[in-house]
Amino acid sequence: MSAPNPRPTTTGGAPLRVALLGCGVVGTEVVRLLTTQAAELASRVGAPLELVGVAVRDVSAPRDAVVDRALLTTDAEALVDRADVVVEVMGGIEPARGLLLRALRGGASVVTANKALLAQDGPTLYAAADAAGVDLYFEAAVAGAIPIVRPVRESLVGDRVRRVLGIVNGTTNYVLDRMATDGLDLAAAVAEAQALGYAEADPTADVEGHDAAAKAAILASLAFHTRVRLDDVDRTGITGLTAQDVAWAARTGHVLKLLAVAEQVDGPDGGALDVHVRPALVPAGHPLAGVRGAFNAVFVEAEAAGELMFYGRGAGGAPTSSAVLGDVVSVARHRVLGGRGPVESSYAELPVQDPGLARSRFQLRLEVDDRPGVLAQVASELAERGISIEAVQQTVEPDGAAGAAVLVLTTHTATAAALHATVEALRDLDAVRDVVSVLSVLRVEEP
Amino acid sequence: MSAPNPRPTTTGGAPLRVALLGCGVVGTEVVRLLTTQAAELASRVGAPLELVGVAVRDVSAPRDAVVDRALLTTDAEALVDRADVVVEVMGGIEPARGLLLRALRGGASVVTANKALLAQDGPTLYAAADAAGVDLYFEAAVAGAIPIVRPVRESLVGDRVRRVLGIVNGTTNYVLDRMATDGLDLAAAVAEAQALGYAEADPTADVEGHDAAAKAAILASLAFHTRVRLDDVDRTGITGLTAQDVAWAARTGHVLKLLAVAEQVDGPDGGALDVHVRPALVPAGHPLAGVRGAFNAVFVEAEAAGELMFYGRGAGGAPTSSAVLGDVVSVARHRVLGGRGPVESSYAELPVQDPGLARSRFQLRLEVDDRPGVLAQVASELAERGISIEAVQQTVEPDGAAGAAVLVLTTHTATAAALHATVEALRDLDAVRDVVSVLSVLRVEEP
């Protein structure tokens, strides 16, 4: 809150100089919107937006015709130095970080879609923006076209957010959806997503949950007024999931989704935060269960507002450019009319909880000997560690091993540590042939 | 865009004086949030929010204990005159209009939930806010807790919105839901809604669509940068609907919803706006079809962003107060840090289309003589007016009149005028015993 009073840097009418860093799929669509909607954007801002340059690595690479080649430059620093608004869609940590700090220190407003940079080093960027009295906006960094940063940072700022649940990675949602609808195994579904352009050639950032974890850190920071970094996020991707896991989810009335979760857990001094990314069983009737294909959705539970959901396209050039341009207009208006948008709010300084203490419901799927007494043995291992059982389903599968049954146990809430200790003990039981899967079950609040 | 440069009226640390006009269900919850979250709100604003008074009609009426009776006053004008931020949750046109103009002219920022006032006289309020260089915020006026005003006014401001579809009245959604799930007739469902507190003793504003029409006008104004007033909205409520209409919707794969729609239709000079409220058949697979009970949802189609949906609680004291407080924090931050939020944007000045020219798909349900040649006669009446048929379903109902069949026709898009002329002609056919219902069918964009 130590920002200097904002000073309009441009009076109404004089063009605002916009620099674009990066010209891939998103950058190209940003150029298209700036070009085809120039008149409308000028009316909305109160001054024309003039694209003064596009920084790229290779000016000779082939590009969409909407990009004026005369604007291309490899000298990003010089471009940044002559801009009022710097738009960064290049991604990665460096050189994006250095360029954005240079922009902010030079008094330019910044709009970025760079979730990795924000999750790793957001406070440094915020501090630079604050020192210069300029805006740092990043709606496109989380869930593409879906307005979620602004609602959490502004609309819900008078409320107390309790939990944020997001399907924030379209690639993994597409993969899980295909596994559910057509019984594909993970590799086949990933290959299909790659063929359709939903997954990168190297899908690691998506399938291992790194991308979702960065978004979880950003949402947690905003919702709970606390600095949460990428390393604070307890992360499990979808690479351990099988077609059987997805099929069993359906058999027990659930849909398997990769969820990014940020939750305030009660405790002394305001409690702590549980921030994680992991596959979870979502009850089929929950609104998040119906989010199909590459769509994204973020579900927010707040004390006064109750349950809110935001749904839309979480990736792709055009949807992401919509979010970028909304921010460009907002920061440009501030330069025309004076003022600034929200600054970093991290006063709450809540600690991030040890993941072992995190509480969840769990579903365990075991392969056990099909004989009397096995359930009693299993149940006593859970009881010994204070874990109570909500539901049990035992079946002999037509394609199962001889003399084996499948035992599916759903627990009431338990800590991750107690659950993991129980799983170790179950593995030691003679009657337990295998602990096939251990999955979290989404806790649904009573409305 | 002629606003003077904003001037911070309070330096960081000095309390901001908040006046509350109205202390019903929403006002009481606003007091509760201001009181119980005072420390957090001060951290978020950068200065304490001090509730300096609550204007009511009757200071002696019974109230929730959270409301300090010493703050109550019947002198709303004097209260307004000593406030930095005026929060209006009294509703109705006067005295709310006069008080808010007085507040704005006196340099106070205004937060209001008053959809009727905004839809009837928003431009006058905007002009007063602009002249004084202060904020006019109204997130709570549309869809309660759901952030929709800010996303449309700010997040989507770099995009071109094509259509906004909203379930923005929880009372009618509850009523239609109960008619669908339990086959209740309209009167029984309304009575149930009244018993549960979802409907007023006089349900006219809800069931006749006035409330939804005010919200449609506000959303249309924001989405299309055009002044749209309540009178511009073509409005049909739900009072003409029967249990049979709702049941037939399900039989044809639809759910009947009261939709508030604002759409830009192509034409010269940017086209025109179709803004209406009416019951419509929503295909069962559309996300709006799944909005149950008293929940609200707004579906937005934009050129770059694609499809977005915002879902949550559209009414009630606590949810509405969440939206109010988000606005209070936003306008208070502007007073601490300087600057203003968005001003009125009405540069597009699109005309509102004659309702007769509005195009829609329609579903007609006719009672006809059960004999050969009837469908041919009916079809030729449609063909004569250029209306093509997409689907026909003819059945003899077990409980139907002797010799009668039910004919359900779904058309491709046609103008309302052509459809109404056709209906008149159909009524004149001997073989047509009755045109039982004529309903719009939601046009679903191909993704």
mmCIF file of N, CA and C in Angstrom, chain B residues 8 23 76 85 99 108 142 146 166 184 212 279 302 430 446:
data_model
loop_
_atom_site.group_PDB
_atom_site.id
_atom_site.type_symbol
_atom_site.label_atom_id
_atom_site.label_comp_id
_atom_site.label_asym_id
_atom_site.label_seq_id
_atom_site.Cartn_x
_atom_site.Cartn_y
_atom_site.Cartn_z
ATOM 1 N N PRO B 8 -7.196 11.255 -4.699
ATOM 2 C CA PRO B 8 -7.431 10.489 -3.464
ATOM 3 C C PRO B 8 -8.068 11.426 -2.440
ATOM 4 N N CYS B 23 -31.827 -1.528 5.389
ATOM 5 C CA CYS B 23 -31.327 -2.546 6.324
ATOM 6 C C CYS B 23 -32.288 -3.726 6.373
ATOM 7 N N ALA B 76 -31.791 10.095 5.892
ATOM 8 C CA ALA B 76 -30.858 9.530 4.916
ATOM 9 C C ALA B 76 -30.012 10.621 4.262
ATOM 10 N N VAL B 85 -18.318 6.625 1.135
ATOM 11 C CA VAL B 85 -18.867 5.541 0.313
ATOM 12 C C VAL B 85 -20.316 5.327 0.740
ATOM 13 N N LEU B 99 -31.216 10.043 -3.482
ATOM 14 C CA LEU B 99 -30.130 9.916 -2.509
ATOM 15 C C LEU B 99 -28.805 9.594 -3.197
ATOM 16 N N ALA B 108 -19.179 11.397 -3.037
ATOM 17 C CA ALA B 108 -19.065 10.052 -2.460
ATOM 18 C C ALA B 108 -19.069 9.009 -3.576
ATOM 19 N N VAL B 142 -26.918 -7.658 -10.545
ATOM 20 C CA VAL B 142 -27.183 -8.753 -11.485
ATOM 21 C C VAL B 142 -26.632 -10.050 -10.921
ATOM 22 N N ILE B 146 -22.776 -13.852 -7.990
ATOM 23 C CA ILE B 146 -21.968 -14.246 -9.149
ATOM 24 C C ILE B 146 -21.265 -13.026 -9.729
ATOM 25 N N GLY B 166 -28.812 -15.442 -19.800
ATOM 26 C CA GLY B 166 -28.761 -15.586 -18.363
ATOM 27 C C GLY B 166 -30.003 -16.197 -17.748
ATOM 28 N N LEU B 184 -45.510 -30.293 -10.714
ATOM 29 C CA LEU B 184 -46.410 -29.306 -10.107
ATOM 30 C C LEU B 184 -46.934 -28.355 -11.176
ATOM 31 N N ALA B 212 -35.965 -9.922 -14.236
ATOM 32 C CA ALA B 212 -35.010 -10.425 -15.236
ATOM 33 C C ALA B 212 -34.783 -9.396 -16.333
ATOM 34 N N PRO B 279 -39.516 -17.339 -21.714
ATOM 35 C CA PRO B 279 -39.247 -18.762 -21.497
ATOM 36 C C PRO B 279 -38.709 -19.358 -22.788
ATOM 37 N N ALA B 302 -18.378 -14.975 -26.743
ATOM 38 C CA ALA B 302 -17.575 -13.868 -27.251
ATOM 39 C C ALA B 302 -16.706 -14.387 -28.391
ATOM 40 N N ASP B 430 -59.475 -25.636 -40.149
ATOM 41 C CA ASP B 430 -60.481 -26.491 -39.500
ATOM 42 C C ASP B 430 -59.834 -27.646 -38.741
ATOM 43 N N GLU B 446 -22.402 -23.827 -32.697
ATOM 44 C CA GLU B 446 -21.456 -24.935 -32.820
ATOM 45 C C GLU B 446 -20.131 -24.503 -32.198
#
